[in-house]
Amino acid sequence: MSARVLDGKAVAAEMSNALRPQVAALSAAGHTPGLAVVLVGDDPASAVYVRLKSRRAEELGMYHRQITLPATTTEAELLSVVDGLNADPAIDGILVQVPLPAGIDKDRVLDQILPAKDVDGFHPVNTGRLWQRRAAFVPCTPAGVVELLKRTGADLRGKDAVVIGRSNIVGKPMVALLEQLDCTVTLAHSRTRNLAEVVGRADVVIAAVGVLEMVKGAWIKPGAIVIDVGVNKRPDGKLGGDVEYAAAAERASWITPVPGGVGPMTIAMLMTNTVRAASTRA
Ligand code: NDP
């Protein structure tokens, strides 16, 4: 079997096109959706992500504000910036780019963002609401994975899914979302025994580990859907995923490439969440 490719770039572009008229309508009604992105320090990867997010917001006609702070910023100063954005009526969504410099408690800062403006979906209130199946801002990467899964047209009810990686921003919310799709979900991590066997039973495999090609193609159950969240540097400097792509594509029914799979969806979902925040507040 040769897998069909889930083209995240194309799906993200489709979603952006659908958002444009919504942004225009909100603007015409006097409330342009507003996104604030806060970057602290000089992590080069974070700077790239922040630029991509700001650029997409601008392309969609949204109001966007990028706040760049030095690495010497104190936690109190950052909290006060967040307070200002919480109170600012022009801002619907606030994103504080992580990682934050040493000395700043990330959880303390993310907890300070008003849940109604938490378009990254990291606030514990939104986490709790997600698990209770109540309206919530869902973290953008797993929400983007769900959009890609929908594009396969597969009926996932009762299917076995495995999520590899248990971070708060990808793995754990991914489990909640797959449960909502009526999958039977296994959450694997670095202490999981016999990962090859666990993956081999799964109809849906979501890899969110951060180790280049650690999921072997030979582990994949024939016909499985494989979603690769990982972004890793190859020895030649190019990007690669957590899944051994070519070998997995031989067995899977659908597969995401890296780059061009989940990555573009993360930004598309951030824009979707921001427009939703604006609609709620308009
Ligand atoms: P974390 O580092 O927070 O979590 C990694 C997880 O992988 C941990 O739960 C860890 O287990 C698990 N793990 C590590 N090694 C193994 C192993 N050998 N076998 C099984 N599990 C293992 O990562 P993130 O969730 O933040 O990100 C994961 C990947 O996704 C990264 O490559 C990141 O760059 C990428 N990413 C991509 C995004 C996108 O938009 N495309 C967005 C966000 C992340 P344990 O808990 O036991 O330590």
Short mmCIF file of C-alpha atoms and ligand atoms in Angstrom, two decimals:
data_model
loop_
_atom_site.label_atom_id
_atom_site.label_comp_id
_atom_site.label_asym_id
_atom_site.label_seq_id
_atom_site.Cartn_x
_atom_site.Cartn_y
_atom_site.Cartn_z
CA MET A 1 0.00 0.00 0.00
CA SER A 2 1.19 3.49 -0.73
CA ALA A 3 -0.27 6.12 1.58
CA ARG A 4 -2.17 9.19 0.46
CA VAL A 5 -0.52 12.36 1.66
CA LEU A 6 -2.42 14.68 4.00
CA ASP A 7 -1.33 18.07 2.69
CA GLY A 8 -1.41 20.39 5.70
CA LYS A 9 -0.37 23.38 3.62
CA ALA A 10 -3.37 22.98 1.33
CA VAL A 11 -5.83 22.38 4.18
CA ALA A 12 -4.44 25.37 6.10
CA ALA A 13 -4.82 27.58 3.00
CA GLU A 14 -8.41 26.38 2.61
CA MET A 15 -9.11 27.25 6.26
CA SER A 16 -7.53 30.68 5.87
CA ASN A 17 -9.73 31.37 2.85
CA ALA A 18 -12.78 30.46 4.90
CA LEU A 19 -11.68 32.83 7.68
CA ARG A 20 -11.15 35.87 5.45
CA PRO A 21 -14.85 36.76 5.02
CA GLN A 22 -15.43 36.28 8.76
CA VAL A 23 -12.60 38.69 9.55
CA ALA A 24 -14.00 41.16 7.01
CA ALA A 25 -17.53 40.91 8.47
CA LEU A 26 -16.29 41.45 12.03
CA SER A 27 -14.19 44.41 10.87
CA ALA A 28 -17.15 45.90 9.02
CA ALA A 29 -19.17 45.57 12.21
CA GLY A 30 -16.50 47.60 14.03
CA HIS A 31 -14.45 44.89 15.71
CA THR A 32 -11.38 43.74 13.80
CA PRO A 33 -10.11 40.51 15.38
CA GLY A 34 -6.91 41.32 17.27
CA LEU A 35 -4.00 39.01 18.11
CA ALA A 36 -1.10 39.92 20.39
CA VAL A 37 2.04 37.82 20.23
CA VAL A 38 4.61 38.24 22.98
CA LEU A 39 8.21 37.15 22.40
CA VAL A 40 10.69 37.24 25.27
CA GLY A 41 14.40 36.78 24.58
CA ASP A 42 16.23 35.85 21.43
CA ASP A 43 15.51 32.18 20.77
CA PRO A 44 15.87 32.01 16.95
CA ALA A 45 13.21 29.30 16.45
CA SER A 46 10.71 31.27 18.54
CA ALA A 47 11.43 34.39 16.50
CA VAL A 48 10.61 32.47 13.30
CA TYR A 49 7.34 31.09 14.75
CA VAL A 50 6.27 34.53 15.97
CA ARG A 51 7.00 36.09 12.59
CA LEU A 52 4.95 33.41 10.80
CA LYS A 53 2.01 33.94 13.15
CA SER A 54 2.09 37.74 12.84
CA ARG A 55 2.39 37.53 9.06
CA ARG A 56 -0.59 35.20 8.74
CA ALA A 57 -2.72 37.45 10.97
CA GLU A 58 -1.81 40.41 8.79
CA GLU A 59 -2.59 38.51 5.57
CA LEU A 60 -6.05 37.71 6.92
CA GLY A 61 -6.75 41.37 7.64
CA MET A 62 -6.58 40.96 11.40
CA TYR A 63 -5.16 43.51 13.81
CA HIS A 64 -1.92 42.16 15.22
CA ARG A 65 0.59 43.42 17.70
CA GLN A 66 3.99 41.86 18.26
CA ILE A 67 5.61 42.68 21.58
CA THR A 68 9.30 41.81 21.72
CA LEU A 69 10.92 41.93 25.15
CA PRO A 70 14.57 41.41 26.11
CA ALA A 71 15.81 38.18 27.74
CA THR A 72 16.42 40.21 30.91
CA THR A 73 12.66 40.82 31.34
CA THR A 74 11.49 39.86 34.83
CA GLU A 75 8.46 37.71 35.54
CA ALA A 76 6.72 40.71 37.15
CA GLU A 77 7.31 42.83 34.03
CA LEU A 78 5.95 40.09 31.78
CA LEU A 79 2.90 39.60 34.00
CA SER A 80 2.20 43.29 33.76
CA VAL A 81 2.40 43.14 29.93
CA VAL A 82 -0.12 40.28 30.02
CA ASP A 83 -2.38 42.29 32.35
CA GLY A 84 -2.30 45.17 29.88
CA LEU A 85 -3.30 42.89 27.00
CA ASN A 86 -6.04 41.26 29.10
CA ALA A 87 -7.55 44.72 29.62
CA ASP A 88 -7.07 45.93 26.03
CA PRO A 89 -10.36 45.85 24.06
CA ALA A 90 -8.47 45.73 20.72
CA ILE A 91 -6.92 42.38 21.66
CA ASP A 92 -9.01 39.20 21.38
CA GLY A 93 -6.22 36.65 21.57
CA ILE A 94 -2.96 36.60 23.51
CA LEU A 95 -0.10 34.28 22.77
CA VAL A 96 3.07 34.21 24.85
CA GLN A 97 5.66 32.28 22.85
CA VAL A 98 7.37 29.50 24.79
CA PRO A 99 10.03 28.63 25.86
CA LEU A 100 10.52 31.59 28.20
CA PRO A 101 13.95 32.57 29.54
CA ALA A 102 15.20 30.93 32.75
CA GLY A 103 13.88 32.71 35.83
CA ILE A 104 10.38 33.17 34.46
CA ASP A 105 7.78 30.66 35.59
CA LYS A 106 6.00 29.68 32.38
CA ASP A 107 2.92 28.34 34.14
CA ARG A 108 2.56 31.50 36.22
CA VAL A 109 2.61 33.60 33.02
CA LEU A 110 0.27 31.39 30.98
CA ASP A 111 -2.16 31.22 33.92
CA GLN A 112 -2.32 35.03 33.89
CA ILE A 113 -3.85 35.14 30.40
CA LEU A 114 -7.64 35.53 30.58
CA PRO A 115 -9.18 32.17 29.56
CA ALA A 116 -11.41 34.11 27.09
CA LYS A 117 -8.26 35.42 25.32
CA ASP A 118 -6.24 32.19 25.65
CA VAL A 119 -6.17 31.35 21.93
CA ASP A 120 -3.32 28.87 22.48
CA GLY A 121 -5.64 26.89 24.75
CA PHE A 122 -2.98 26.33 27.43
CA HIS A 123 -4.83 27.84 30.42
CA PRO A 124 -5.93 25.21 32.97
CA VAL A 125 -9.52 26.47 32.66
CA ASN A 126 -9.48 25.66 28.95
CA THR A 127 -7.76 22.33 29.62
CA GLY A 128 -10.51 21.39 32.08
CA ARG A 129 -13.26 22.53 29.74
CA LEU A 130 -11.75 20.46 26.91
CA TRP A 131 -11.78 17.29 29.04
CA GLN A 132 -15.38 18.01 30.07
CA ARG A 133 -16.40 18.49 26.42
CA ARG A 134 -17.45 22.09 27.08
CA ALA A 135 -16.69 24.93 24.68
CA ALA A 136 -13.01 25.75 25.07
CA PHE A 137 -10.03 27.04 23.20
CA VAL A 138 -8.30 23.86 22.12
CA PRO A 139 -4.49 23.84 21.76
CA CYS A 140 -3.74 24.62 18.13
CA THR A 141 -1.53 21.67 17.17
CA PRO A 142 -3.87 18.85 18.27
CA ALA A 143 -6.86 20.83 16.95
CA GLY A 144 -5.07 20.97 13.60
CA VAL A 145 -4.49 17.22 13.71
CA VAL A 146 -8.25 16.69 14.12
CA GLU A 147 -8.89 18.80 11.01
CA LEU A 148 -6.44 16.63 9.08
CA LEU A 149 -8.06 13.44 10.39
CA LYS A 150 -11.45 14.74 9.20
CA ARG A 151 -10.01 15.23 5.71
CA THR A 152 -9.32 11.47 5.46
CA GLY A 153 -13.07 10.84 5.55
CA ALA A 154 -12.38 7.77 7.72
CA ASP A 155 -14.92 6.72 10.33
CA LEU A 156 -12.81 6.74 13.47
CA ARG A 157 -15.49 5.56 15.88
CA GLY A 158 -14.20 2.64 17.93
CA LYS A 159 -10.80 2.72 16.25
CA ASP A 160 -7.61 2.16 18.23
CA ALA A 161 -5.47 5.29 18.39
CA VAL A 162 -2.05 5.76 19.96
CA VAL A 163 -0.57 9.12 20.87
CA ILE A 164 3.17 9.04 21.49
CA GLY A 165 4.24 11.92 23.74
CA ARG A 166 2.39 13.34 26.75
CA SER A 167 3.08 17.06 26.75
CA ASN A 168 0.39 19.49 27.92
CA ILE A 169 0.43 21.27 24.56
CA VAL A 170 0.23 18.31 22.18
CA GLY A 171 -0.03 14.76 23.56
CA LYS A 172 -2.53 15.16 26.39
CA PRO A 173 -5.05 17.40 24.59
CA MET A 174 -4.70 15.08 21.58
CA VAL A 175 -5.92 12.21 23.77
CA ALA A 176 -8.97 14.25 24.84
CA LEU A 177 -9.81 15.07 21.21
CA LEU A 178 -9.43 11.49 19.98
CA GLU A 179 -11.67 10.33 22.82
CA GLN A 180 -14.25 12.86 21.58
CA LEU A 181 -13.98 11.21 18.15
CA ASP A 182 -14.87 7.93 19.94
CA CYS A 183 -11.46 6.37 19.44
CA THR A 184 -10.05 4.00 22.04
CA VAL A 185 -6.89 5.85 22.98
CA THR A 186 -3.52 4.75 24.31
CA LEU A 187 -1.08 7.41 25.52
CA ALA A 188 2.53 6.27 25.11
CA HIS A 189 5.65 8.00 26.48
CA SER A 190 9.28 7.34 27.25
CA ARG A 191 8.41 4.69 29.87
CA THR A 192 6.07 2.74 27.58
CA ARG A 193 7.13 -0.87 27.14
CA ASN A 194 7.06 -2.50 23.70
CA LEU A 195 6.23 0.68 21.81
CA ALA A 196 6.52 -1.21 18.51
CA GLU A 197 3.68 -3.53 19.57
CA VAL A 198 1.55 -0.67 20.90
CA VAL A 199 1.95 1.21 17.61
CA GLY A 200 1.39 -1.98 15.62
CA ARG A 201 -2.15 -2.35 17.06
CA ALA A 202 -3.17 1.22 16.23
CA ASP A 203 -5.47 2.34 13.42
CA VAL A 204 -4.38 5.94 14.10
CA VAL A 205 -0.83 6.87 15.12
CA ILE A 206 -0.01 10.38 16.33
CA ALA A 207 3.72 10.91 16.94
CA ALA A 208 4.62 13.94 19.09
CA VAL A 209 8.00 13.08 20.53
CA GLY A 210 10.75 15.21 19.07
CA VAL A 211 13.14 12.39 18.11
CA LEU A 212 13.98 12.04 14.43
CA GLU A 213 12.38 8.94 12.83
CA MET A 214 11.96 7.06 16.12
CA VAL A 215 8.68 5.53 14.90
CA LYS A 216 9.74 2.85 12.45
CA GLY A 217 7.83 2.22 9.26
CA ALA A 218 7.76 -1.52 9.99
CA TRP A 219 5.74 -0.85 13.19
CA ILE A 220 2.80 0.64 11.30
CA LYS A 221 -0.34 -1.49 10.95
CA PRO A 222 -1.27 -1.78 7.26
CA GLY A 223 -3.93 0.83 6.47
CA ALA A 224 -3.28 2.97 9.56
CA ILE A 225 -3.48 6.77 9.50
CA VAL A 226 -0.13 8.28 10.53
CA ILE A 227 0.14 11.87 11.75
CA ASP A 228 3.64 13.15 12.43
CA VAL A 229 3.77 16.18 14.74
CA GLY A 230 7.53 16.04 15.33
CA VAL A 231 9.83 18.72 13.98
CA ASN A 232 13.47 17.68 14.13
CA LYS A 233 16.69 18.72 12.46
CA ARG A 234 18.25 16.11 10.20
CA PRO A 235 22.04 15.81 10.09
CA ASP A 236 21.95 17.70 6.74
CA GLY A 237 20.13 20.60 8.46
CA LYS A 238 16.76 19.91 6.79
CA LEU A 239 13.63 19.20 8.84
CA GLY A 240 12.32 15.72 9.51
CA GLY A 241 9.57 14.17 11.57
CA ASP A 242 9.31 11.54 14.29
CA VAL A 243 8.21 8.90 11.77
CA GLU A 244 10.36 7.02 9.26
CA TYR A 245 8.35 8.54 6.45
CA ALA A 246 9.09 6.49 3.32
CA ALA A 247 8.81 3.12 5.07
CA ALA A 248 5.65 4.16 6.96
CA ALA A 249 4.07 5.46 3.74
CA GLU A 250 4.45 1.95 2.28
CA ARG A 251 2.03 0.62 4.92
CA ALA A 252 -0.21 3.53 5.96
CA SER A 253 -3.44 4.62 4.26
CA TRP A 254 -2.75 8.30 4.99
CA ILE A 255 0.34 10.10 6.21
CA THR A 256 1.46 13.67 6.93
CA PRO A 257 4.80 14.94 5.60
CA VAL A 258 7.29 17.01 7.63
CA PRO A 259 7.44 19.84 6.76
CA GLY A 260 4.05 20.65 5.22
CA GLY A 261 1.81 18.48 7.40
CA VAL A 262 0.86 19.48 10.93
CA GLY A 263 2.98 22.67 11.09
CA PRO A 264 0.83 24.86 8.82
CA MET A 265 -2.29 23.59 10.59
CA THR A 266 -1.07 24.89 13.94
CA ILE A 267 -1.00 28.44 12.61
CA ALA A 268 -4.36 28.03 10.85
CA MET A 269 -5.95 26.90 14.11
CA LEU A 270 -4.45 29.86 15.98
CA MET A 271 -6.15 32.18 13.51
CA THR A 272 -9.40 30.22 13.82
CA ASN A 273 -9.27 30.50 17.62
CA THR A 274 -8.59 34.24 17.42
CA VAL A 275 -11.53 34.85 15.08
CA ARG A 276 -13.69 32.78 17.42
CA ALA A 277 -12.54 34.85 20.38
CA ALA A 278 -13.38 38.02 18.47
CA SER A 279 -16.83 36.71 17.47
CA THR A 280 -17.59 35.87 21.08
CA ARG A 281 -16.56 39.32 22.26
CA ALA A 282 -18.00 41.35 19.35
P1 NDP B 1 7.89 17.43 24.76
O1 NDP B 1 9.39 17.39 24.76
O2 NDP B 1 7.19 18.30 25.73
O3 NDP B 1 7.34 15.95 24.95
C1 NDP B 1 7.92 14.86 24.30
C2 NDP B 1 7.21 13.60 24.72
O4 NDP B 1 7.82 12.52 24.02
C3 NDP B 1 7.34 13.31 26.21
O5 NDP B 1 6.08 12.96 26.72
C4 NDP B 1 8.30 12.12 26.26
O6 NDP B 1 8.00 11.18 27.28
C5 NDP B 1 8.04 11.46 24.92
N1 NDP B 1 9.20 10.67 24.51
C6 NDP B 1 10.50 11.05 24.46
N2 NDP B 1 11.27 10.04 24.03
C7 NDP B 1 10.46 8.99 23.83
C8 NDP B 1 10.65 7.67 23.39
N3 NDP B 1 11.86 7.21 23.08
N4 NDP B 1 9.57 6.88 23.28
C9 NDP B 1 8.35 7.30 23.58
N5 NDP B 1 8.09 8.57 23.98
C10 NDP B 1 9.13 9.39 24.11
O7 NDP B 1 7.49 17.77 23.26
P2 NDP B 1 6.24 18.54 22.60
O8 NDP B 1 4.98 17.78 22.84
O9 NDP B 1 6.31 19.96 22.93
O10 NDP B 1 6.66 18.39 21.06
C11 NDP B 1 6.84 17.13 20.46
C12 NDP B 1 7.34 17.33 19.04
O11 NDP B 1 6.35 18.03 18.31
C13 NDP B 1 8.61 18.17 18.93
O12 NDP B 1 9.36 17.70 17.84
C14 NDP B 1 8.09 19.55 18.63
O13 NDP B 1 9.03 20.34 17.91
C15 NDP B 1 6.91 19.22 17.76
N6 NDP B 1 5.86 20.25 17.74
C16 NDP B 1 5.40 20.59 16.53
C17 NDP B 1 4.41 21.52 16.42
C18 NDP B 1 3.90 21.86 15.08
O14 NDP B 1 3.19 22.83 14.95
N7 NDP B 1 4.20 21.05 14.07
C19 NDP B 1 3.87 22.21 17.59
C20 NDP B 1 4.36 21.70 18.85
C21 NDP B 1 5.35 20.75 18.90
P3 NDP B 1 8.16 11.51 28.86
O15 NDP B 1 6.97 12.36 29.20
O16 NDP B 1 8.12 10.17 29.49
O17 NDP B 1 9.46 12.23 29.01
#
